[in-house]
Coordinates of C-alpha atoms in Angstrom, one line a residue:
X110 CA -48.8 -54.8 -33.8
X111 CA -50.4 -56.1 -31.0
X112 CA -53.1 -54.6 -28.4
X113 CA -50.5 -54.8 -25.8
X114 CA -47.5 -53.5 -27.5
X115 CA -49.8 -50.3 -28.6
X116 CA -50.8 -50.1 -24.5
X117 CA -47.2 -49.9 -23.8
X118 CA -46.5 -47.4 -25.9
X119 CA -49.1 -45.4 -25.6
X120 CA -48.3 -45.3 -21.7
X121 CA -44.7 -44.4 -22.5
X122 CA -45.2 -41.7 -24.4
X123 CA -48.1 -40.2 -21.0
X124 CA -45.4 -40.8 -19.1
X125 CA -42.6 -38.8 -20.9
X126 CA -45.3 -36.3 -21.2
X127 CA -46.0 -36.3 -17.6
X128 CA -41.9 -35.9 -16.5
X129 CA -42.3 -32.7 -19.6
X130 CA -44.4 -31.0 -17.6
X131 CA -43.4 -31.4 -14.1
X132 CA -39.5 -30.7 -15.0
X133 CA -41.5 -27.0 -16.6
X134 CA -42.9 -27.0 -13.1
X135 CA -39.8 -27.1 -11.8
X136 CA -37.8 -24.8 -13.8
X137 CA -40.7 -22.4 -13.5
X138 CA -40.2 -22.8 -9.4
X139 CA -36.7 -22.6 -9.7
X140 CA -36.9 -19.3 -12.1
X141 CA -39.4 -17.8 -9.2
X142 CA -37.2 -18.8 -6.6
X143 CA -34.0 -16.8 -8.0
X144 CA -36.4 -13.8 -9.3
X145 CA -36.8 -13.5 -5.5
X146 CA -33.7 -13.7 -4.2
X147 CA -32.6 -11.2 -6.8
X148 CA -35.1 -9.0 -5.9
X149 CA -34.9 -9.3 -2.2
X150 CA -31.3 -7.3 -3.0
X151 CA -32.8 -4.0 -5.1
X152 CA -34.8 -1.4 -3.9
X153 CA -38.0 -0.7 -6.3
X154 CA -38.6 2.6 -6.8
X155 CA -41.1 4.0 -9.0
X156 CA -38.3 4.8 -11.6
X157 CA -36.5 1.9 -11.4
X158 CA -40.0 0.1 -12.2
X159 CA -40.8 2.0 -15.5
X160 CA -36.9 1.2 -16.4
X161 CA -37.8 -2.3 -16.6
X162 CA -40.8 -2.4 -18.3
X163 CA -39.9 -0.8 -21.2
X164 CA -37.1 -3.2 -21.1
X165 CA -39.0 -6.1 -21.1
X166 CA -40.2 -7.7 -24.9
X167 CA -43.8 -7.6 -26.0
X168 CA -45.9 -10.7 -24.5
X169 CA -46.5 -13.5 -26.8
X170 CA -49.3 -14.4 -28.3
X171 CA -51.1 -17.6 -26.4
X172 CA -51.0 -19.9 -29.7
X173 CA -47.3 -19.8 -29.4
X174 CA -46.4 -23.8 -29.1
X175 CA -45.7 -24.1 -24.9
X176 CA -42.5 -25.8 -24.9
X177 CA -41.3 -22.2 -25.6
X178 CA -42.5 -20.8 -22.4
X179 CA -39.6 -21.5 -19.9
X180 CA -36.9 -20.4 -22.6
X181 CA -38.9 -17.1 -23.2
X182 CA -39.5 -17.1 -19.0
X183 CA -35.6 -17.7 -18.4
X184 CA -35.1 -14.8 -20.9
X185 CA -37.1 -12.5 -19.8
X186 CA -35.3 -13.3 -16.0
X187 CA -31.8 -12.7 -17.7
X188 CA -33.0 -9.1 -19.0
X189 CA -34.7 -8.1 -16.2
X190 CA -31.7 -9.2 -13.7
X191 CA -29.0 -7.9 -16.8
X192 CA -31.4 -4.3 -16.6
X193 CA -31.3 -4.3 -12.6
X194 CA -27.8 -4.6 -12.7
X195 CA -26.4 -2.3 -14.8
X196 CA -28.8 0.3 -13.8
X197 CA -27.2 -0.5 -10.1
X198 CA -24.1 -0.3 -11.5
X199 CA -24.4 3.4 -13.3
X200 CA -26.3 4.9 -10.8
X201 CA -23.5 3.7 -7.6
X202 CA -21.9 6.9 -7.1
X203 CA -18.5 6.1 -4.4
X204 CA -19.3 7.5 -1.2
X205 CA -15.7 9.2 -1.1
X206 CA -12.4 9.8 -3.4
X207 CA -9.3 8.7 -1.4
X208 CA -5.9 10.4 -2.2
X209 CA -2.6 10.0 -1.3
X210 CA 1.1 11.6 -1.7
X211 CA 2.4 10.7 -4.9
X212 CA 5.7 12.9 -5.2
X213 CA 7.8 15.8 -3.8
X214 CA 9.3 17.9 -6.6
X215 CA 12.6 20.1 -5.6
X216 CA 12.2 23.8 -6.3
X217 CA 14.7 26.7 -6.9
X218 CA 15.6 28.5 -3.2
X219 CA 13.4 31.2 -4.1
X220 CA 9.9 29.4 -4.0
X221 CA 11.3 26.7 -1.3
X222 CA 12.3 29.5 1.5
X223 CA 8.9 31.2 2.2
X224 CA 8.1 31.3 -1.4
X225 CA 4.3 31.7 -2.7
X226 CA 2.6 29.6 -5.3
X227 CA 0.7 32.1 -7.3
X228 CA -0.8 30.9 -10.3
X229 CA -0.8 28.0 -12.5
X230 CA -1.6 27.9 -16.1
X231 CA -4.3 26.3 -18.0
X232 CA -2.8 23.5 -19.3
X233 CA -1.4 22.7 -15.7
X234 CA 2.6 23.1 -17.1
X235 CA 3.9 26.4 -16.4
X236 CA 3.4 28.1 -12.4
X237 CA 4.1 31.6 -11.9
X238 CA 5.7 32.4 -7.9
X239 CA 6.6 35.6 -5.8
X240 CA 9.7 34.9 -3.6
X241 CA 9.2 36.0 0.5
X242 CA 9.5 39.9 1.0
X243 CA 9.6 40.6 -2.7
X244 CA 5.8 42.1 -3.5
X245 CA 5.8 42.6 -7.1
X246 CA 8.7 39.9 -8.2
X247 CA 7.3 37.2 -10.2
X248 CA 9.2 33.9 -11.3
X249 CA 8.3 31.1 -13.8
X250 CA 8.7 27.6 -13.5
X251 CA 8.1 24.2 -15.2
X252 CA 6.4 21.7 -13.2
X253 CA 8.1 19.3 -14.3
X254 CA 11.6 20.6 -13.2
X255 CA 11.5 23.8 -11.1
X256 CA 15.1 23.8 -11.2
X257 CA 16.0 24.0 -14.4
X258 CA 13.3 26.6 -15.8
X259 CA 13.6 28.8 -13.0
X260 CA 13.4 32.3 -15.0
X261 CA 12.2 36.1 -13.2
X262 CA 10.0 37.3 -15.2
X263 CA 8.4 40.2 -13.7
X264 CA 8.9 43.4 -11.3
X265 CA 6.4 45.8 -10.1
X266 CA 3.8 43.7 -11.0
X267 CA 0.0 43.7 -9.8
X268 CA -1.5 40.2 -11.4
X269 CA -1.2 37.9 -13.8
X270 CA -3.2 36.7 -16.9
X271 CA -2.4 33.4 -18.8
X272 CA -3.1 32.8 -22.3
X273 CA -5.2 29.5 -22.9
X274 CA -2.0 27.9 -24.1
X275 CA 0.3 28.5 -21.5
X276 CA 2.8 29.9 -23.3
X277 CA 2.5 33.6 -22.4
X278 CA 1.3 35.9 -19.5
X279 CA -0.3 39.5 -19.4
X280 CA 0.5 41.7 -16.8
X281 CA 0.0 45.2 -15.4
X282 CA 3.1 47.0 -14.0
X283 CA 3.6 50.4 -11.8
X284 CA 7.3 51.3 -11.6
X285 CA 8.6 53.8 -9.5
X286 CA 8.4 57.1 -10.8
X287 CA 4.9 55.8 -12.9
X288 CA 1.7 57.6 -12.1
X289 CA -0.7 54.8 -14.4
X290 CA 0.0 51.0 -14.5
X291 CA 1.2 49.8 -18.0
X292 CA 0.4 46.5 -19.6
X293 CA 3.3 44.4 -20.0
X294 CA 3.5 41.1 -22.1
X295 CA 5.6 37.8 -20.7
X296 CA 7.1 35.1 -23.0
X297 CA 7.7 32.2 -20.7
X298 CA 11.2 31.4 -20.0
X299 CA 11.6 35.4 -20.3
X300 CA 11.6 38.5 -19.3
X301 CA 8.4 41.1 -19.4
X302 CA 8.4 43.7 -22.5
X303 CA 5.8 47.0 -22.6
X304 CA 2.9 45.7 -24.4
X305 CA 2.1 50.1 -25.4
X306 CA -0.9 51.3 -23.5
X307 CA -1.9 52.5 -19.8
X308 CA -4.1 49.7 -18.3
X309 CA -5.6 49.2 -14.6
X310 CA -6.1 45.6 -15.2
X311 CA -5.6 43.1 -17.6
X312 CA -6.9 39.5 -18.0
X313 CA -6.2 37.2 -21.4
X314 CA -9.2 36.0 -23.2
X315 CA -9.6 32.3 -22.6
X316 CA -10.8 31.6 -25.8
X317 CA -8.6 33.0 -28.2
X318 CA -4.6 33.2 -27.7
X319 CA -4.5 36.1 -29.7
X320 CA -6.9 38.5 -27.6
X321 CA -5.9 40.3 -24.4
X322 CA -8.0 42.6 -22.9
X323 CA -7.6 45.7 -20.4
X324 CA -9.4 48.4 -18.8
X325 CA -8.3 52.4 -18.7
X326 CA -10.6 54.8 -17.2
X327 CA -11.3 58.6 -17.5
X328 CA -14.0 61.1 -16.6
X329 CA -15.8 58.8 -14.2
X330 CA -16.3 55.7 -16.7
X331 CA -14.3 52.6 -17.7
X332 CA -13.6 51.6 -21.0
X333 CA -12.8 47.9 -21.7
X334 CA -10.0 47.5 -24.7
X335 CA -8.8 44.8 -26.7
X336 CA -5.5 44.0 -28.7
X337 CA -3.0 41.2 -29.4
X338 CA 0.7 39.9 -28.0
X339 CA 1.4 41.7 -30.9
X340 CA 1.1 44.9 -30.0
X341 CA -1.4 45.6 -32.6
X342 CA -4.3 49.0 -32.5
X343 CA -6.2 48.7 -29.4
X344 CA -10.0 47.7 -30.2
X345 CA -12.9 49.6 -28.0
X346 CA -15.2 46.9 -27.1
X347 CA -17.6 48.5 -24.2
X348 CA -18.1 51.6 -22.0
X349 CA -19.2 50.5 -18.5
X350 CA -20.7 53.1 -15.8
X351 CA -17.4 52.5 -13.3
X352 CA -15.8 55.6 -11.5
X353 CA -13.5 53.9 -8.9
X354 CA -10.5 51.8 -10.0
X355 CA -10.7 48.2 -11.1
X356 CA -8.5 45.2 -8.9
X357 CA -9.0 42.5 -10.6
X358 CA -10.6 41.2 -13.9
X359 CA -11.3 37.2 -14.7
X360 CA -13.1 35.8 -16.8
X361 CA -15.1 32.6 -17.2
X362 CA -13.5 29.9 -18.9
X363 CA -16.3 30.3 -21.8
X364 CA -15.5 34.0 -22.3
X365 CA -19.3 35.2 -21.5
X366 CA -18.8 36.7 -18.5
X367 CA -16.0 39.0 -17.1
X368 CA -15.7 39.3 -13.3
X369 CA -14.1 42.2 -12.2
X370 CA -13.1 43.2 -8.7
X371 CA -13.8 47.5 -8.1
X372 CA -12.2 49.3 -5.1
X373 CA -13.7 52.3 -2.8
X374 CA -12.3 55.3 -2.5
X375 CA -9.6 53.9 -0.1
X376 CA -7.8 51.8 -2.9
X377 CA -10.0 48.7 -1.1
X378 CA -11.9 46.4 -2.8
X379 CA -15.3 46.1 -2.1
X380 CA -17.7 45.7 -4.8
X381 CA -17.7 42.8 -7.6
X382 CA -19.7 43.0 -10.7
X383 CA -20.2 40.8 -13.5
X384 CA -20.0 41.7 -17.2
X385 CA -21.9 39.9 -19.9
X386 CA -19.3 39.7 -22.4
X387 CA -22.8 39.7 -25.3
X388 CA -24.6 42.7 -24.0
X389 CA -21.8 44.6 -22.4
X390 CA -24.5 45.4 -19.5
X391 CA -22.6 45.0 -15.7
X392 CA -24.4 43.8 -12.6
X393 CA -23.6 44.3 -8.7
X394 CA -23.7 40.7 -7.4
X395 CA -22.1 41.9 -4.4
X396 CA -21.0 45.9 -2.5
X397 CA -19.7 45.7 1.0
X398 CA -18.5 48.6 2.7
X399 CA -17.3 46.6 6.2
X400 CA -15.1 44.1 4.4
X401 CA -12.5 43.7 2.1
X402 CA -12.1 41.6 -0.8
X403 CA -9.0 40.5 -1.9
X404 CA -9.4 37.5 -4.6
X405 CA -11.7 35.7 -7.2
X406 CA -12.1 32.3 -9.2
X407 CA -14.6 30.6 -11.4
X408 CA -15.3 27.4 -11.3
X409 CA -14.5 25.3 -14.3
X410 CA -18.2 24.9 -14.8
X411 CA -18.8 29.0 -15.8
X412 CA -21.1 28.7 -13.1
X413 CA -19.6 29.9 -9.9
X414 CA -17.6 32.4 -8.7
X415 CA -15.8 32.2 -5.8
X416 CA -14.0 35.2 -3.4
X417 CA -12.1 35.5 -0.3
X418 CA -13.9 37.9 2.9
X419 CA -11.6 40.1 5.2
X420 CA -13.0 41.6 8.3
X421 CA -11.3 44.8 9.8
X422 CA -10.6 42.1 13.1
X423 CA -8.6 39.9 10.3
X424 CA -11.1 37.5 10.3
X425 CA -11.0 35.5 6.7
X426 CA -14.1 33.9 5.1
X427 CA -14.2 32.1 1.0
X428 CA -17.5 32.6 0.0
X429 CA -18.7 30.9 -3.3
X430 CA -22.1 32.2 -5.7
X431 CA -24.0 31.4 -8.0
X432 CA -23.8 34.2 -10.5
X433 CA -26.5 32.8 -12.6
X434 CA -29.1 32.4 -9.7
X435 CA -27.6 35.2 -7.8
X436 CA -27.8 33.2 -5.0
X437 CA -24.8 32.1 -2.5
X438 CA -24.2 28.3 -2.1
X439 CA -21.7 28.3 0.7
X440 CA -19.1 30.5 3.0
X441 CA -15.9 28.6 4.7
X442 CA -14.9 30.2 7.7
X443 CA -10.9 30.2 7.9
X444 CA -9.7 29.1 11.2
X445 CA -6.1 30.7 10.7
X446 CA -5.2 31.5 7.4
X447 CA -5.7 31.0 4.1
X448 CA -2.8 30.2 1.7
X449 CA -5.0 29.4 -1.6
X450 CA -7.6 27.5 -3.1
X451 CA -9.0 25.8 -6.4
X452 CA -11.6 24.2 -7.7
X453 CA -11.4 20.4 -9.1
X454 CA -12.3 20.0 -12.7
X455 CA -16.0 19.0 -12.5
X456 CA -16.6 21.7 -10.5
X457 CA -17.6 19.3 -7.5
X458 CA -15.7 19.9 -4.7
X459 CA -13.1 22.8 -3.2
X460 CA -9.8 22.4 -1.7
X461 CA -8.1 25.0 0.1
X462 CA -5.2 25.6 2.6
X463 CA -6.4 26.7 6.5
X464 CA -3.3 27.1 8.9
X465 CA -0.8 25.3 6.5
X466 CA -3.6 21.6 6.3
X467 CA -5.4 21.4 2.7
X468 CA -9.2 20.6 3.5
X469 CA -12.0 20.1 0.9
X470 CA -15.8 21.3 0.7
X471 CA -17.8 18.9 -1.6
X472 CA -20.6 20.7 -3.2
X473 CA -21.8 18.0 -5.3
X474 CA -21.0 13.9 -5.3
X475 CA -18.3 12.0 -3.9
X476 CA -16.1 13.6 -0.8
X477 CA -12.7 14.2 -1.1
X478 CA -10.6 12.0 1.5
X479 CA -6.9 13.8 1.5
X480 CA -3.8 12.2 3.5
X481 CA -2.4 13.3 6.6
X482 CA 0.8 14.3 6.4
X483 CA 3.1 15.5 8.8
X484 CA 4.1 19.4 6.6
X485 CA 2.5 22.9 6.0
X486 CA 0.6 22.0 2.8
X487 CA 0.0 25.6 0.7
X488 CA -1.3 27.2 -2.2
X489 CA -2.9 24.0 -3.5
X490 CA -4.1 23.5 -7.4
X491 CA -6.1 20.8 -9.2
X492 CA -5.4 19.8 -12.1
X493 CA -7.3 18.6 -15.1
X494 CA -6.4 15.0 -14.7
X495 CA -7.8 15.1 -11.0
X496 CA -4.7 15.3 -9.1
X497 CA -3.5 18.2 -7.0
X498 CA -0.3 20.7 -6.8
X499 CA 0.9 21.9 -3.8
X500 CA 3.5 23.2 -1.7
X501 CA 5.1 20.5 0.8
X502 CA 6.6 22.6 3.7
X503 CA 8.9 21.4 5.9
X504 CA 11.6 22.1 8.3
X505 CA 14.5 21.7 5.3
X506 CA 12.3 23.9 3.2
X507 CA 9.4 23.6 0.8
X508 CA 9.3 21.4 -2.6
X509 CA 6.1 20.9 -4.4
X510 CA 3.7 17.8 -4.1
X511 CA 1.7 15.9 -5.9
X512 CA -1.5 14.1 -4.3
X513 CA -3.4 11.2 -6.7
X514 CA -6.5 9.2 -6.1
X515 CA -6.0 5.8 -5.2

C-alpha cells in the first residue's frame, strides 16, 4: 500500500473521529438544553431533591469505554424527567370537586308534602322519613323507588338505629298510657314488634348484625345492655356513673367509642360524653347549661364528632370535635335553619342544608363546588360512592335528588 493511500486513510479515520466527538458535544448541549427547560417548569424543594437522588443509578466507573456516556446521560435525563413527573402528577391534588344535578326521584305524598328525610342506612339503600305534623310516625323507603316500598313502620318513636346491613332498624317507643320507653325491632318493608325490655335509648352495633345495645337506668346509674334481633337474654356489659336520662346513643363506625347525648333535669340535652367501648370508662367532652343540644354524627373516619347548638334566642350553630384531641376544629353558624347534615366518605368535607341551599365546609383537600339550583334542597346525605341524596323542593312538591361529580 502506498505512503499516500496510508495518509488518506489515516486522515479519514481523524476525521470520522473528529465529527464523533463534536456530534457528543452536541447531544450533550442538546441534553443540557432540555434538562433546563424541564427544570425551569418544577419547583425544587428540599424533598423533591432527595426524591431524585435516590432515583438516580450509581455513577459509572471512569474506565467505562466513552461512547457510552451520552446513552447513560440520555438515561439518566429520561429518569430524572420520568421521576419529576410522576411525583407532579401524585402529589396534584384538584383545587375543587364540581357537582351537578344528576336526577329527581318521585316520592310517596307523605315525604313529598313537608315530609323529613331522617335517616339513611349504611349501605345507602334503605331511608327512614317522618311525614309533616306526625312526631313519632316513621316510614321506610327504597331509594331506588320511593313509591313502590313505601311501608310505615313505626309510631311513638324517639330514634332510629340501623343494623350494618340495612336490613333492620332498632328503635325505642313510648306509647300512651307507657311510663318507660320500650325497645322495638323493625324488619324493613314492616311493621315494628316489642323487642322485650324497657330501654331509654338504643343504637345497633356497627360491627356485628346480631348485637343491639340499650341503656336502662336505676338508683342514679346507667347500665348499658346487650342482646340480639332475636330477642335473646339481655347481656350486662358496663355500669356508667349517669343519673339524668340518656337522648341519644351513636356509635363510631369501628364500635370503640359510644357517644351518648345526657339531658338536665328539664328533659334538655346538655352534656355529651364519650364511652370507650374497651375500658367502659366515660368522659365529658362537652356540659352546657345555656344551650341545647339536639343531634350527633361521626365522621366516617371514627375521628370526629359532630353536634348541632341551640341558643334560648333560637340561634343554631354545628359544631364539630375532635374527640381524640379533645379539641374543636370548627363551628358553622346557621343563618336560618338547619334541615340536616353529613359527612362525605373520607371524612374531608361537610354538607349541610341552611335556609333550604346545601353548602359545604371542607376540612381537609379539595372544595366541594355544588350547583345552583332554583328549589329548597333539604336533609342532604353522602353516599359511599361520593354522590349526595337530598330532597329537591319545589312548588309541585318535593322528590329526592341526586347530585354527582362531573
Amino acid at each position: 500500500m502506498s505512503d499516500n493511500h496510508q495518509d488518506e486513510i489515516e486522515h479519514q479515520s481523524k476525521d470520522e473521529q473528529q465529527q464523533k466527538r463534536n456530534s457528543e458535544h452536541m447531544l450533550e448541549a442538546r441534553i443540557a438544553h432540555t434538562l433546563q427547560n424541564q427544570a425551569a417548569h418544577i419547583q425544587f424543594t428540599g424533598e423533591l431533591r432527595n426524591h431524585i437522588i435516590r432515583s438516580l443509578p450509581i455513577r459509572h466507573t471512569a474506565n467505562r469505554r466513552r461512547f457510552l456516556a451520552p446513552a447513560f446521560a440520555l438515561a439518566a435525563i429520561v429518569l430524572v424527567v420520568f421521576s419529576l413527573s410522576t411525583y407532579l402528577l401524585l402529589n396534584q391534588q384538584p383545587s375543587s370537586l364540581h357537582y351537578a344535578l344528576h336526577q329527581v326521584i318521585t316520592v310517596p305524598p307523605e315525604l313529598a308534602q313537608g315530609g323529613q328525610l331522617l335517616s339513611l342506612d349504611p349501605t345507602g339503600q334503605h331511608l327512614v322519613y317522618q311525614p309533616a305534623h306526625q312526631s313519632g310516625v316513621m316510614y321506610t323507603d327504597d331509594v331506588s323507588n320511593p313509591l313502590t316500598s313505601n311501608v310505615l313502620a313505626m309510631r311513638y318513636a324517639h330514634s332510629v338505629g340501623w343494623s350494618p346491613d340495612g336490613t333492620e332498624l332498632i328503635t325505642t317507643v313510648l306509647p300512651e298510657g307507657v311510663i318507660n320507653p320500650l325497645l322495638a325491632l323493625v324488619h324493613i318493608g314492616g311493621y315494628m314488634k316489642p323487642l322485650g325490655p324497657d330501654a331509654e335509648a338504643a343504637s345497633w352495633s356497627p360491627t356485628s348484625t346480631q348485637q343491639i345495645l340499650y341503656v336502662t337506668q336505676a338508683h342514679n346509674h346507667t347500665q348499658l345492655w346487650a342482646t340480639t334481633p332475636g330477642g335473646q337474654a339481655s347481656q350486662h356489659v358496663a355500669t356508667m356513673n349517669v343519673s339524668l336520662p340518656i337522648q341519644q346513643m351513636v356509635w363510631s363506625n369501628d364500635g370503640q367509642k359510644l357517644a351518648l347525648l345526657i339531658t338536665n333535669e328539664n328533659g334538655i340535652g346538655n352534656t355529651l360524653s364519650i364511652m370507650d367501648a374497651r375500658t367502659h370508662t366515660l368522659n365529658t367532652i362537652v356540659k352546657t347549661d345555656t344551650v341545647t343540644i339536639s343531634a350527633l354524627s361521626w365522621s366516617p373516619n371514627k375521628h370526629n364528632l359532630t353536634y348541632q347548638q341551640s341558643d334560648a334566642q333560637d340561634h343554631t350553630t354545628l359544631h364539630t370535635i375532635d374527640v381524640d384531641q379533645q379539641k374543636e376544629l370548627f363551628v358553622l353558624t346557621i343563618q336560618k335553619n338547619l334541615a340536616g347534615w353529613s359527612w362525605s366518605p373520607d371524612s374531608n368535607t361537610l354538607v349541610y342544608s341552611d335556609g333550604g341551599t346545601l353548602h359545604t365546609y371542607t376540612l381537609h383537600g379539595a372544595t366541594v363546588q355544588l350547583p345552583h339550583i332554583n328549589a329548597t334542597q333539604s336533609y342532604p346525605f353522602w353516599l359511599k360512592d361520593g354522590r349526595i341524596l337530598y330532597m329537591n323542593i319545589t312548588n309541585t312538591g318535593g322528590k329526592l335528588a341526586i347530585l354527582t361529580k362531573i
